[in-house]
């Protein structure tokens, strides 16, 4: 049996760990509520732009734009959104697994695809495996603003326009509730499937449809990327919160168990001492 | 006079939500005035202001990029960034203007930076102008 002091020091160290995990849990909770908020305030914008894009794109058949055209796919781009750090449960590995799976299923040679990595964990993983990383962004703000994301999404959309890749997928974690989020792979370019909203107004275009599409479509694609980042951030904090909560719970359980063992050992020791004293006294008589 | 609903939304949240008799925006092809019952229209916007007039009152919002969607009963502006005149931080805009001007004076060689600085300058000037308009 471990000595009293050994058990005691294990209890103290577990307690300290649990304090840290508890603090991290609270930090994640605070961040989550803010991330949820920004995801929520993004919804009206997204809905509106989707509405406009689908009615413009479906309302006019003569409109053509490079971003609407399906071209033969020589190279595929993947945007993968992960966290900058670990300690968030299975959040990072789920996204990475999904992309690995997609690459294995769809490609034979590494020349057929390129990766845009947002977040350190994803970047490091795919860099280590020697994949072709087109662009990487790390150290994003905890609650990114549209302006911050703008340069990234513009570059991503720009690489589609200049032919670096012929289709673009977005792999991210879709946030539903605190306990439910799932990894999603979404094709964002070329823009093909529009959810029809039913409100098909025939618009006038000022100055003309090409001009409009030139502004509208990149903005739409950028919004999709921004939305995915917001959703991923919320999922990241939710996973972090759950992971840290579990860690704290486990630590508490361990402390309980150790305390029990400590008390037993202490009792044993006392009993032994009494026995020794009693038998010592008996020997003197 | 009949009014039309106006909403200005950005990715960071809605900025303005109200009714107005006349909405004036600066489209890339020129100034554009919209009143209730307008034909459905979509137009890209330049960096500039959107003005909502009701009677003698006027609300001004600084808008960066994006576009305007008009339906007979509603005007929606989808902008990358937008601020109401009274919420603009003029000092910050002035600093941004100064920075952009300095950058424009320094770098003559790098093309992309030049463009970015120019855009930043235009945004800053727009904010300052809108803030002044709002005060009147």
PDB file of N, CA, C and O in Angstrom, chain B residues 24-26 31 45-51 60-63 126 130 133:
ATOM      1  N   UNK B  24     -31.725  57.084 -50.189  1.00  0.00           N
ATOM      2  CA  UNK B  24     -30.760  57.476 -51.207  1.00  0.00           C
ATOM      3  C   UNK B  24     -29.457  56.732 -50.954  1.00  0.00           C
ATOM      4  O   UNK B  24     -28.907  56.776 -49.859  1.00  0.00           O
ATOM      5  N   UNK B  25     -28.986  56.020 -51.960  1.00  0.00           N
ATOM      6  CA  UNK B  25     -27.748  55.262 -51.806  1.00  0.00           C
ATOM      7  C   UNK B  25     -26.838  55.558 -52.975  1.00  0.00           C
ATOM      8  O   UNK B  25     -27.282  56.017 -54.029  1.00  0.00           O
ATOM      9  N   UNK B  26     -25.555  55.285 -52.769  1.00  0.00           N
ATOM     10  CA  UNK B  26     -24.613  55.535 -53.846  1.00  0.00           C
ATOM     11  C   UNK B  26     -24.240  54.205 -54.491  1.00  0.00           C
ATOM     12  O   UNK B  26     -23.468  53.421 -53.932  1.00  0.00           O
ATOM     13  N   UNK B  31     -25.778  57.868 -57.968  1.00  0.00           N
ATOM     14  CA  UNK B  31     -26.717  57.978 -56.853  1.00  0.00           C
ATOM     15  C   UNK B  31     -28.068  57.400 -57.244  1.00  0.00           C
ATOM     16  O   UNK B  31     -28.470  57.444 -58.410  1.00  0.00           O
ATOM     17  N   UNK B  45     -23.174  48.562 -54.479  1.00  0.00           N
ATOM     18  CA  UNK B  45     -22.942  49.873 -53.891  1.00  0.00           C
ATOM     19  C   UNK B  45     -21.458  50.218 -53.871  1.00  0.00           C
ATOM     20  O   UNK B  45     -20.611  49.349 -53.748  1.00  0.00           O
ATOM     21  N   UNK B  46     -21.203  51.528 -53.989  1.00  0.00           N
ATOM     22  CA  UNK B  46     -19.835  52.002 -53.837  1.00  0.00           C
ATOM     23  C   UNK B  46     -19.613  52.327 -52.361  1.00  0.00           C
ATOM     24  O   UNK B  46     -20.559  52.332 -51.578  1.00  0.00           O
ATOM     25  N   UNK B  47     -18.370  52.603 -51.999  1.00  0.00           N
ATOM     26  CA  UNK B  47     -18.105  53.067 -50.638  1.00  0.00           C
ATOM     27  C   UNK B  47     -18.771  54.430 -50.514  1.00  0.00           C
ATOM     28  O   UNK B  47     -18.484  55.334 -51.285  1.00  0.00           O
ATOM     29  N   UNK B  48     -19.686  54.574 -49.593  1.00  0.00           N
ATOM     30  CA  UNK B  48     -20.407  55.844 -49.512  1.00  0.00           C
ATOM     31  C   UNK B  48     -21.423  55.808 -48.407  1.00  0.00           C
ATOM     32  O   UNK B  48     -21.315  55.030 -47.456  1.00  0.00           O
ATOM     33  N   UNK B  49     -22.447  56.642 -48.530  1.00  0.00           N
ATOM     34  CA  UNK B  49     -23.429  56.714 -47.467  1.00  0.00           C
ATOM     35  C   UNK B  49     -24.790  56.264 -47.987  1.00  0.00           C
ATOM     36  O   UNK B  49     -25.068  56.335 -49.175  1.00  0.00           O
ATOM     37  N   UNK B  50     -25.621  55.798 -47.080  1.00  0.00           N
ATOM     38  CA  UNK B  50     -27.018  55.534 -47.393  1.00  0.00           C
ATOM     39  C   UNK B  50     -27.820  56.478 -46.516  1.00  0.00           C
ATOM     40  O   UNK B  50     -27.600  56.550 -45.308  1.00  0.00           O
ATOM     41  N   UNK B  51     -28.708  57.253 -47.137  1.00  0.00           N
ATOM     42  CA  UNK B  51     -29.471  58.232 -46.363  1.00  0.00           C
ATOM     43  C   UNK B  51     -30.946  57.863 -46.377  1.00  0.00           C
ATOM     44  O   UNK B  51     -31.519  57.583 -47.424  1.00  0.00           O
ATOM     45  N   UNK B  60     -28.267  58.784 -41.430  1.00  0.00           N
ATOM     46  CA  UNK B  60     -27.180  58.497 -42.360  1.00  0.00           C
ATOM     47  C   UNK B  60     -26.382  57.299 -41.859  1.00  0.00           C
ATOM     48  O   UNK B  60     -26.080  57.192 -40.677  1.00  0.00           O
ATOM     49  N   UNK B  61     -26.070  56.400 -42.768  1.00  0.00           N
ATOM     50  CA  UNK B  61     -25.270  55.236 -42.432  1.00  0.00           C
ATOM     51  C   UNK B  61     -24.117  55.134 -43.423  1.00  0.00           C
ATOM     52  O   UNK B  61     -24.331  55.230 -44.635  1.00  0.00           O
ATOM     53  N   UNK B  62     -22.905  54.984 -42.897  1.00  0.00           N
ATOM     54  CA  UNK B  62     -21.740  54.790 -43.763  1.00  0.00           C
ATOM     55  C   UNK B  62     -21.685  53.323 -44.167  1.00  0.00           C
ATOM     56  O   UNK B  62     -21.844  52.442 -43.339  1.00  0.00           O
ATOM     57  N   UNK B  63     -21.478  53.067 -45.458  1.00  0.00           N
ATOM     58  CA  UNK B  63     -21.525  51.699 -45.954  1.00  0.00           C
ATOM     59  C   UNK B  63     -20.264  51.402 -46.760  1.00  0.00           C
ATOM     60  O   UNK B  63     -19.814  52.215 -47.555  1.00  0.00           O
ATOM     61  N   UNK B 126     -14.893  58.494 -46.156  1.00  0.00           N
ATOM     62  CA  UNK B 126     -16.337  58.283 -46.150  1.00  0.00           C
ATOM     63  C   UNK B 126     -16.900  58.351 -44.741  1.00  0.00           C
ATOM     64  O   UNK B 126     -17.906  59.007 -44.485  1.00  0.00           O
ATOM     65  N   UNK B 130     -19.596  61.041 -43.416  1.00  0.00           N
ATOM     66  CA  UNK B 130     -20.897  60.614 -42.908  1.00  0.00           C
ATOM     67  C   UNK B 130     -21.121  61.122 -41.491  1.00  0.00           C
ATOM     68  O   UNK B 130     -22.202  61.592 -41.142  1.00  0.00           O
ATOM     69  N   UNK B 133     -22.183  64.622 -41.738  1.00  0.00           N
ATOM     70  CA  UNK B 133     -23.564  64.704 -42.232  1.00  0.00           C
ATOM     71  C   UNK B 133     -24.552  64.441 -41.108  1.00  0.00           C
ATOM     72  O   UNK B 133     -25.579  65.103 -40.995  1.00  0.00           O
TER      73      UNK B 133
END
